[in-house]
mmCIF file of C-alpha atoms in Angstrom:
data_model
loop_
_atom_site.group_PDB
_atom_site.id
_atom_site.type_symbol
_atom_site.label_atom_id
_atom_site.label_comp_id
_atom_site.label_asym_id
_atom_site.label_seq_id
_atom_site.Cartn_x
_atom_site.Cartn_y
_atom_site.Cartn_z
ATOM 1 C CA MET A 1 1.109 10.471 22.822
ATOM 2 C CA ASN A 2 -0.384 6.397 23.856
ATOM 3 C CA ARG A 3 0.882 3.748 21.308
ATOM 4 C CA VAL A 4 -2.732 4.412 18.412
ATOM 5 C CA GLU A 5 -0.642 7.786 17.850
ATOM 6 C CA LEU A 6 2.552 6.843 18.102
ATOM 7 C CA VAL A 7 1.649 4.285 15.023
ATOM 8 C CA ARG A 8 -0.388 6.733 13.127
ATOM 9 C CA LEU A 9 2.569 8.914 13.418
ATOM 10 C CA ALA A 10 5.021 6.147 12.763
ATOM 11 C CA VAL A 11 3.184 5.460 9.765
ATOM 12 C CA GLU A 12 2.818 8.823 8.325
ATOM 13 C CA ARG A 13 6.382 9.526 8.266
ATOM 14 C CA GLN A 14 8.273 6.777 7.470
ATOM 15 C CA LEU A 15 6.428 4.135 5.435
ATOM 16 C CA THR A 16 5.288 6.814 2.571
ATOM 17 C CA ASP A 17 6.555 4.634 -0.306
ATOM 18 C CA ILE A 18 4.751 2.923 -2.159
ATOM 19 C CA TYR A 19 6.681 -0.130 -2.535
ATOM 20 C CA ASP A 20 6.796 -0.094 1.473
ATOM 21 C CA LEU A 21 3.714 -0.235 1.840
ATOM 22 C CA LEU A 22 3.255 -3.693 0.021
ATOM 23 C CA ALA A 23 6.044 -5.222 0.954
ATOM 24 C CA MET A 24 4.146 -4.773 5.138
ATOM 25 C CA ARG A 25 0.516 -5.946 2.852
ATOM 26 C CA ILE A 26 2.632 -9.252 1.603
ATOM 27 C CA LEU A 27 4.361 -9.645 5.123
ATOM 28 C CA PHE A 28 0.916 -9.008 6.730
ATOM 29 C CA PRO A 29 -1.463 -9.841 4.493
ATOM 30 C CA PRO A 30 -5.361 -9.720 5.877
ATOM 31 C CA GLU A 31 -7.640 -11.409 7.086
ATOM 32 C CA ARG A 32 -10.138 -12.157 4.404
ATOM 33 C CA ALA A 33 -8.414 -10.907 1.180
ATOM 34 C CA VAL A 34 -10.599 -10.889 -1.429
ATOM 35 C CA VAL A 35 -8.499 -10.294 -4.265
ATOM 36 C CA PRO A 36 -5.470 -11.873 -4.435
ATOM 37 C CA ILE A 37 -2.527 -10.115 -4.009
ATOM 38 C CA HIS A 38 -0.669 -10.649 -7.549
ATOM 39 C CA LYS A 39 -4.527 -9.907 -9.373
ATOM 40 C CA GLU A 40 -4.498 -6.175 -7.328
ATOM 41 C CA ILE A 41 -0.797 -5.234 -8.675
ATOM 42 C CA LYS A 42 -2.418 -6.453 -12.249
ATOM 43 C CA ASP A 43 -5.329 -4.883 -12.015
ATOM 44 C CA LEU A 44 -3.226 -1.250 -11.424
ATOM 45 C CA PHE A 45 -2.513 -1.463 -15.313
ATOM 46 C CA LEU A 46 -6.295 -1.050 -16.245
ATOM 47 C CA TYR A 47 -6.994 1.136 -13.213
ATOM 48 C CA PRO A 48 -4.191 3.037 -12.173
ATOM 49 C CA GLU A 49 -5.120 4.988 -9.621
ATOM 50 C CA ARG A 50 -6.632 2.695 -7.355
ATOM 51 C CA LEU A 51 -2.480 3.216 -6.309
ATOM 52 C CA GLU A 52 -3.211 6.904 -5.256
ATOM 53 C CA THR A 53 -6.364 5.961 -3.659
ATOM 54 C CA SER A 54 -7.817 2.912 -2.323
ATOM 55 C CA TYR A 55 -4.506 0.373 -2.322
ATOM 56 C CA ARG A 56 -2.652 3.393 -0.905
ATOM 57 C CA HIS A 57 -6.049 3.416 1.489
ATOM 58 C CA GLU A 58 -5.758 -0.504 2.374
ATOM 59 C CA TRP A 59 -1.891 -0.680 2.807
ATOM 60 C CA THR A 60 -1.750 2.855 5.096
ATOM 61 C CA SER A 61 -3.816 0.783 7.560
ATOM 62 C CA ILE A 62 -2.288 -3.216 7.014
ATOM 63 C CA ALA A 63 0.891 -1.236 7.287
ATOM 64 C CA THR A 64 -0.794 0.614 10.471
ATOM 65 C CA ARG A 65 -2.541 -2.428 12.210
ATOM 66 C CA ALA A 66 0.754 -4.711 11.456
ATOM 67 C CA LEU A 67 2.840 -2.140 14.122
ATOM 68 C CA PHE A 68 0.570 -1.552 16.704
ATOM 69 C CA ASN A 69 -0.423 -5.626 17.052
ATOM 70 C CA HIS A 70 4.006 -6.528 16.995
ATOM 71 C CA GLY A 71 5.890 -3.940 17.417
ATOM 72 C CA PHE A 72 5.439 -3.295 21.542
ATOM 73 C CA THR A 73 6.946 -6.369 22.463
ATOM 74 C CA ASP A 74 8.782 -5.277 24.551
ATOM 75 C CA HIS A 75 7.392 -5.137 27.762
ATOM 76 C CA TRP A 76 10.900 -3.111 30.070
ATOM 77 C CA ARG A 77 11.367 -1.046 26.706
ATOM 78 C CA THR A 78 9.611 2.397 25.824
ATOM 79 C CA ASP A 79 7.126 2.569 23.599
ATOM 80 C CA GLN A 80 8.562 4.947 21.111
ATOM 81 C CA ASP A 81 11.652 2.224 21.592
ATOM 82 C CA ASN A 82 10.165 -0.722 20.424
ATOM 83 C CA LEU A 83 8.750 1.059 17.722
ATOM 84 C CA ASP A 84 11.778 2.265 16.935
ATOM 85 C CA ARG A 85 13.303 -1.142 16.639
ATOM 86 C CA TYR A 86 10.571 -2.862 14.750
ATOM 87 C CA LEU A 87 10.856 -0.126 12.422
ATOM 88 C CA GLY A 88 14.385 -0.813 11.705
ATOM 89 C CA LEU A 89 13.982 -4.074 11.878
ATOM 90 C CA LEU A 90 11.665 -4.033 9.083
ATOM 91 C CA ARG A 91 13.002 -1.550 6.880
ATOM 92 C CA GLU A 92 16.446 -3.629 7.167
ATOM 93 C CA GLN A 93 15.150 -7.093 6.945
ATOM 94 C CA ALA A 94 11.811 -8.303 6.685
ATOM 95 C CA ILE A 95 10.923 -4.581 3.716
ATOM 96 C CA PRO A 96 14.777 -5.962 1.775
ATOM 97 C CA ARG A 97 13.613 -9.664 1.804
ATOM 98 C CA CYS A 98 10.460 -9.576 0.673
ATOM 99 C CA ILE A 99 11.336 -6.993 -2.547
ATOM 100 C CA HIS A 100 13.854 -9.836 -3.186
ATOM 101 C CA ASN A 101 11.569 -12.444 -3.025
ATOM 102 C CA GLN A 102 8.596 -11.217 -4.750
ATOM 103 C CA GLY A 103 10.564 -9.391 -7.622
ATOM 104 C CA GLY A 104 7.756 -9.636 -9.603
ATOM 105 C CA LEU A 105 5.177 -8.490 -8.019
ATOM 106 C CA PHE A 106 7.614 -5.358 -7.518
ATOM 107 C CA GLN A 107 8.581 -5.079 -11.304
ATOM 108 C CA MET A 108 4.752 -4.996 -12.490
ATOM 109 C CA LEU A 109 4.196 -2.085 -9.024
ATOM 110 C CA GLY A 110 7.586 0.335 -11.199
ATOM 111 C CA GLU A 111 5.938 -0.520 -14.473
ATOM 112 C CA VAL A 112 2.811 1.515 -13.489
ATOM 113 C CA ILE A 113 4.463 3.894 -11.807
ATOM 114 C CA ALA A 114 6.703 4.828 -15.131
ATOM 115 C CA MET A 115 3.278 4.948 -17.095
ATOM 116 C CA GLN A 116 1.726 6.606 -14.883
ATOM 117 C CA ARG A 117 4.891 9.508 -14.700
ATOM 118 C CA SER A 118 5.773 9.279 -18.586
ATOM 119 C CA ALA A 119 4.356 12.389 -20.412
ATOM 120 C CA ASN A 120 3.181 10.590 -23.514
ATOM 121 C CA THR A 121 0.891 8.711 -21.679
ATOM 122 C CA ILE A 122 -3.151 8.874 -22.597
ATOM 123 C CA ALA A 123 -4.492 6.689 -20.071
ATOM 124 C CA PHE A 124 -8.303 4.929 -22.288
ATOM 125 C CA PRO A 125 -10.801 3.233 -20.106
ATOM 126 C CA ASP A 126 -11.940 0.163 -20.070
ATOM 127 C CA PRO A 127 -15.198 0.652 -21.930
ATOM 128 C CA ARG A 128 -17.091 -0.651 -18.506
ATOM 129 C CA ARG A 129 -15.704 2.750 -16.966
ATOM 130 C CA ARG A 130 -16.917 4.806 -19.618
ATOM 131 C CA ALA A 131 -20.146 3.656 -19.493
ATOM 132 C CA LEU A 132 -20.538 3.962 -15.541
ATOM 133 C CA MET A 133 -19.139 7.658 -15.602
ATOM 134 C CA ARG A 134 -21.855 8.718 -18.878
ATOM 135 C CA LEU A 135 -24.155 7.330 -15.892
ATOM 136 C CA ILE A 136 -22.159 9.153 -13.301
ATOM 137 C CA TRP A 137 -21.552 12.661 -15.354
ATOM 138 C CA PRO A 138 -24.294 11.892 -18.165
ATOM 139 C CA ASP A 139 -23.612 15.810 -19.485
ATOM 140 C CA GLU A 140 -19.932 16.441 -19.468
ATOM 141 C CA GLN A 141 -18.263 15.804 -23.419
ATOM 142 C CA ARG A 142 -16.253 13.163 -23.954
#
């Protein structure tokens, strides 16, 4: 198995929690972030579906790039050992420290998740989104 496959499999199996992915997004910010992470999290209150679609995909790709670029530093170890050690370091030290240091962001993320999972929450899309949906599907009754 090559390094790319190892990293993809590791991310798929070990970095599935959205809190871990947000921590990876903060620890390894993209070079050209159009929107600051604070704004991305605040936008989730209006567009919570982004958490399971675009944001999850973006944060997963950031985690994948980070592991590939930083996870293979010890040349005398096997690729699997390198990756396991690096993931262990992230999970035991870097991610918990990030969650502690950025507690407000993680608290907002928790609020969004709680709202999504609540049985008595009804989502009211904003007017711009409703107008766009009417353009896309004009015959659908609302």
